[in-house]
Amino acid sequence: MIAPKIAALDAVWLGNYDAEGLIMNEMRNFIMVLLVLGGIIWVPVAYVVLSDDAPLLLAQKIGSVLLLGTCASWMVYALWFEDKLPDNLKEVIGEVYYEADGLSFMPIIRVNNGQTEICVYYQNRFEEPCEAIVHLRPPRDGFIIKAGMSDVHFAFKADGGDFGVIHQSIAVPEHIQGEVLTIKLAAATYYPRSHGTRLRKHEGLPCGTFIVDWTGAAFKTGVHEISDEIELKNPVNLHLAMPIDVNAEPTGTEVWRQEQLSAGGVTTTY
């Protein structure tokens, strides 16, 4: 079983860290813009305006070019290549996670006082909000959310840049406790206002998808039972180790919960 590191993190601290990081980046970029403008002015002054007997002329020529070149290069990196937000999902899950057109995510198993949970950690890499569905197809004799359920949809909304987790309690029958289940995984996302600016560049591994009618009905968040006849396109195999000495039967309190661990700085009212 993968042990999530998030237990040692403070979600409020993460949110403050991201907000302070954004402010510091904006201040740094503003200073860099001023230095680039200063370099643009200084270079022609040093090479054209100043006379040959001006003090430290050679040093001024070299210094003006170095200032302009260095600051301009840094600005290009900061504006086009540098992440605007930290890769929180990597810090919690590690290098390996999945991707669905802008939303990175990873389901894992955790145990809390004998109760097993599926936790779907997610991270929106763009500034605009999205709607997402993560589809799990366990074996027919696999874990139980409600009696008779087969395939499961984790449907949720993520604001721009958000990092969070969906909690869903499950029962693990005794005959699969300690076993590793192979689960089919697919996902789909929808950005109603397009993706917007990219906040994180690291993409997760590709996973399968399925057809969703995003405009045909109101999007309902939650954990939903879905027919196992739905067609999955190129799903990946997710291997989840089932814990031992945990609840083997549903308790009737298997309620899903979405937790925002770090706000991306863009809050949207749906």
Coordinates of C-alpha atoms in Angstrom, one line a residue:
M1 CA 0.0 0.0 0.0
I2 CA 1.3 3.4 -0.9
A3 CA 1.4 5.6 2.2
P4 CA 0.4 9.2 1.4
K5 CA 2.8 11.8 2.6
I6 CA 0.0 14.4 2.8
A7 CA -0.7 13.4 6.4
A8 CA 2.4 15.3 7.4
L9 CA 1.4 18.4 5.5
D10 CA -0.8 21.3 6.6
A11 CA -3.3 22.2 3.9
V12 CA -3.6 25.8 5.2
W13 CA 0.2 26.2 5.0
L14 CA 0.1 24.8 1.5
G15 CA -2.4 27.4 0.4
N16 CA -0.5 30.2 2.1
Y17 CA 2.7 29.0 0.5
D18 CA 1.2 29.0 -3.0
A19 CA -0.3 32.5 -2.6
E20 CA 3.0 33.9 -1.2
G21 CA 4.9 32.2 -4.0
L22 CA 2.7 33.8 -6.6
I23 CA 3.2 37.2 -5.1
M24 CA 7.0 36.8 -4.9
N25 CA 7.1 35.6 -8.5
E26 CA 5.1 38.7 -9.6
M27 CA 7.4 41.0 -7.7
R28 CA 10.5 39.4 -9.1
N29 CA 9.1 39.6 -12.6
F30 CA 8.3 43.3 -12.1
I31 CA 11.9 44.0 -11.0
M32 CA 13.2 42.0 -14.0
V33 CA 11.1 44.1 -16.3
L34 CA 12.5 47.3 -14.8
L35 CA 16.1 45.9 -15.2
V36 CA 15.4 45.0 -18.8
L37 CA 14.1 48.5 -19.5
G38 CA 17.2 49.9 -17.8
G39 CA 19.5 47.7 -19.9
I40 CA 17.7 48.8 -23.1
I41 CA 18.4 52.4 -22.2
W42 CA 21.9 51.8 -20.9
V43 CA 23.3 49.9 -24.0
P44 CA 22.8 52.8 -26.5
V45 CA 24.0 55.3 -24.0
A46 CA 27.2 53.3 -23.4
Y47 CA 27.9 52.6 -27.1
V48 CA 26.6 55.8 -28.8
V49 CA 26.0 58.7 -26.4
L50 CA 29.1 58.5 -24.2
S51 CA 32.4 59.9 -25.5
D52 CA 35.5 57.9 -25.9
D53 CA 37.1 59.6 -22.8
A54 CA 34.1 58.8 -20.5
P55 CA 35.2 57.2 -17.3
L56 CA 34.9 53.4 -17.2
L57 CA 33.6 53.3 -20.8
L58 CA 34.6 49.7 -21.4
A59 CA 33.2 48.5 -18.2
Q60 CA 29.9 50.3 -18.9
K61 CA 29.7 48.7 -22.4
I62 CA 30.3 45.2 -21.0
G63 CA 28.0 45.8 -18.0
S64 CA 25.1 47.1 -20.0
V65 CA 25.2 44.2 -22.4
L66 CA 25.5 41.7 -19.6
L67 CA 22.6 43.3 -17.7
L68 CA 20.3 43.3 -20.7
G69 CA 21.2 39.8 -21.8
T70 CA 20.9 38.2 -18.4
C71 CA 17.7 39.9 -17.4
A72 CA 16.1 39.3 -20.8
S73 CA 17.0 35.6 -20.7
W74 CA 15.6 35.3 -17.2
M75 CA 12.4 37.0 -18.3
V76 CA 11.9 34.5 -21.1
Y77 CA 12.4 31.6 -18.7
A78 CA 10.1 33.1 -16.1
L79 CA 7.3 33.9 -18.5
W80 CA 7.4 30.9 -20.8
F81 CA 9.1 28.0 -19.0
E82 CA 8.9 28.4 -15.2
D83 CA 6.0 26.9 -13.3
K84 CA 3.7 29.5 -11.7
L85 CA 2.7 27.1 -9.0
P86 CA 4.6 24.2 -7.2
D87 CA 3.9 20.7 -8.2
N88 CA 2.0 19.7 -5.1
L89 CA 0.9 16.4 -6.5
K90 CA 4.5 15.3 -7.1
E91 CA 5.4 16.2 -3.5
V92 CA 2.5 14.0 -2.2
I93 CA 2.4 11.1 -4.7
G94 CA 5.8 11.1 -6.3
E95 CA 6.9 11.2 -9.9
V96 CA 4.2 8.9 -11.3
Y97 CA 0.6 10.1 -11.8
Y98 CA -1.9 10.3 -14.6
E99 CA -3.2 13.1 -16.8
A100 CA -6.5 13.9 -18.5
D101 CA -6.1 17.0 -20.7
G102 CA -4.8 19.5 -18.1
L103 CA -5.9 17.7 -14.9
S104 CA -3.3 15.5 -13.2
F105 CA -4.5 12.9 -10.7
M106 CA -3.7 9.6 -8.9
P107 CA -6.0 7.2 -6.9
I108 CA -4.4 5.6 -3.9
I109 CA -5.5 3.5 -0.9
R110 CA -5.2 4.7 2.7
V111 CA -6.6 3.3 6.0
N112 CA -8.0 5.3 8.9
N113 CA -8.9 3.5 12.1
G114 CA -9.7 0.2 10.2
Q115 CA -11.7 2.0 7.5
T116 CA -10.3 1.8 4.0
E117 CA -10.5 4.8 1.7
I118 CA -9.9 5.4 -2.0
C119 CA -8.3 8.8 -2.2
V120 CA -8.1 10.5 -5.6
Y121 CA -5.5 13.3 -5.5
Y122 CA -5.9 15.8 -8.3
Q123 CA -4.2 18.9 -9.5
N124 CA -5.4 21.4 -12.1
R125 CA -2.4 22.5 -14.2
F126 CA -4.2 25.5 -15.8
E127 CA -5.8 28.8 -14.5
E128 CA -9.4 28.0 -15.6
P129 CA -11.7 25.7 -13.7
C130 CA -12.6 22.3 -15.0
E131 CA -15.1 19.5 -14.6
A132 CA -13.6 16.0 -14.3
I133 CA -14.6 12.4 -14.1
V134 CA -12.2 9.6 -13.0
H135 CA -13.6 6.2 -13.9
L136 CA -12.5 3.0 -12.0
R137 CA -13.4 -0.5 -13.1
P138 CA -12.4 -3.0 -10.4
P139 CA -12.8 -6.7 -10.7
R140 CA -16.4 -7.9 -10.0
D141 CA -15.3 -9.4 -6.7
G142 CA -13.3 -6.3 -5.7
F143 CA -13.8 -3.6 -3.1
I144 CA -17.3 -2.5 -2.2
I145 CA -18.8 1.0 -1.9
K146 CA -22.4 -0.1 -2.0
A147 CA -23.8 -3.6 -2.5
G148 CA -24.2 -4.3 -6.2
M149 CA -22.0 -1.4 -7.4
S150 CA -19.5 -2.2 -10.2
D151 CA -17.8 0.6 -12.1
V152 CA -17.4 3.9 -10.2
H153 CA -17.3 7.5 -11.4
F154 CA -15.5 10.1 -9.3
A155 CA -17.1 13.3 -10.6
F156 CA -15.8 16.7 -9.3
K157 CA -14.9 20.3 -10.1
A158 CA -11.5 21.8 -9.7
D159 CA -10.9 25.6 -9.7
G160 CA -7.9 27.0 -11.6
G161 CA -4.6 25.7 -10.2
D162 CA -6.3 23.7 -7.4
F163 CA -4.7 20.8 -5.6
G164 CA -7.1 18.6 -3.7
V165 CA -8.3 15.1 -2.9
I166 CA -11.6 13.1 -3.1
H167 CA -12.2 10.7 -0.2
Q168 CA -14.4 7.6 -0.6
S169 CA -14.7 4.9 2.1
I170 CA -14.8 1.3 0.8
A171 CA -15.2 -2.1 2.2
V172 CA -12.6 -4.7 1.4
P173 CA -13.9 -8.3 1.5
E174 CA -11.7 -10.7 3.4
H175 CA -10.8 -12.8 0.4
I176 CA -9.0 -9.9 -1.3
Q177 CA -7.4 -8.4 1.8
G178 CA -3.6 -8.4 1.2
E179 CA -4.1 -8.9 -2.5
V180 CA -3.2 -6.5 -5.3
L181 CA -6.2 -5.6 -7.5
T182 CA -5.8 -4.7 -11.1
I183 CA -8.3 -1.8 -11.9
K184 CA -9.1 -0.3 -15.2
L185 CA -8.6 3.5 -15.1
A186 CA -9.9 6.1 -17.5
A187 CA -10.7 9.8 -17.2
A188 CA -12.3 12.8 -19.0
T189 CA -12.2 16.5 -18.4
Y190 CA -14.0 19.6 -19.6
Y191 CA -12.9 23.2 -19.4
P192 CA -16.0 25.4 -20.0
R193 CA -13.9 28.6 -20.6
S194 CA -10.9 26.9 -22.2
H195 CA -7.7 26.1 -20.3
G196 CA -6.3 29.6 -19.9
T197 CA -2.7 30.1 -18.8
R198 CA -0.6 27.0 -17.9
L199 CA 0.4 27.1 -14.3
R200 CA 2.3 23.8 -14.1
K201 CA 4.2 22.3 -17.1
H202 CA 4.7 18.7 -15.9
E203 CA 2.2 16.4 -17.5
G204 CA 1.1 13.1 -16.0
L205 CA 1.1 9.8 -17.8
P206 CA -1.7 9.4 -20.4
C207 CA -4.7 7.3 -19.4
G208 CA -7.8 6.0 -21.2
T209 CA -10.9 8.0 -21.7
F210 CA -14.6 7.6 -22.5
I211 CA -17.4 9.6 -24.1
V212 CA -19.1 12.2 -21.9
D213 CA -22.0 14.5 -22.9
W214 CA -20.8 17.5 -21.1
T215 CA -23.5 19.8 -22.4
G216 CA -26.5 17.4 -22.4
A217 CA -27.2 17.6 -18.6
A218 CA -26.2 19.4 -15.5
F219 CA -22.9 18.2 -14.2
K220 CA -23.4 16.3 -10.9
T221 CA -20.5 16.0 -8.5
G222 CA -20.1 12.9 -6.4
V223 CA -19.2 9.2 -6.5
H224 CA -21.6 7.5 -8.9
E225 CA -22.3 3.9 -9.7
I226 CA -21.9 3.3 -13.5
S227 CA -22.7 0.3 -15.7
D228 CA -19.7 -1.8 -16.5
E229 CA -20.9 -1.8 -20.1
I230 CA -19.6 1.7 -20.7
E231 CA -16.9 1.7 -23.4
L232 CA -13.5 2.7 -22.1
K233 CA -11.0 3.8 -24.7
N234 CA -7.4 2.6 -24.0
P235 CA -7.8 2.3 -20.2
V236 CA -4.6 1.8 -18.2
N237 CA -4.2 -0.9 -15.5
L238 CA -3.9 0.6 -12.0
H239 CA -2.6 -1.8 -9.4
L240 CA -3.9 -1.1 -5.9
A241 CA -2.8 -3.2 -2.8
M242 CA -5.7 -4.0 -0.5
P243 CA -5.0 -3.6 3.2
I244 CA -5.6 -6.3 5.8
D245 CA -7.6 -6.2 9.1
V246 CA -10.0 -3.6 7.8
N247 CA -13.8 -3.4 7.4
A248 CA -15.0 -6.2 5.1
E249 CA -18.6 -5.1 4.8
P250 CA -20.2 -1.7 4.0
T251 CA -21.1 0.3 7.1
G252 CA -23.8 2.5 5.4
T253 CA -21.7 5.6 6.0
E254 CA -19.7 5.5 2.8
V255 CA -20.0 9.2 2.0
W256 CA -17.7 10.9 -0.4
R257 CA -15.8 14.0 0.5
Q258 CA -13.8 16.5 -1.5
E259 CA -11.0 18.4 0.2
Q260 CA -9.2 21.4 -1.2
L261 CA -5.6 21.1 0.0
S262 CA -4.2 24.1 -1.8
A263 CA -6.0 26.9 -3.7
G264 CA -4.5 27.8 -7.0
G265 CA -5.3 31.5 -6.6
V266 CA -8.4 31.5 -8.8
T267 CA -11.8 30.9 -7.1
T268 CA -14.8 30.3 -9.3
T269 CA -18.5 30.3 -8.5
Y270 CA -20.2 27.6 -10.6

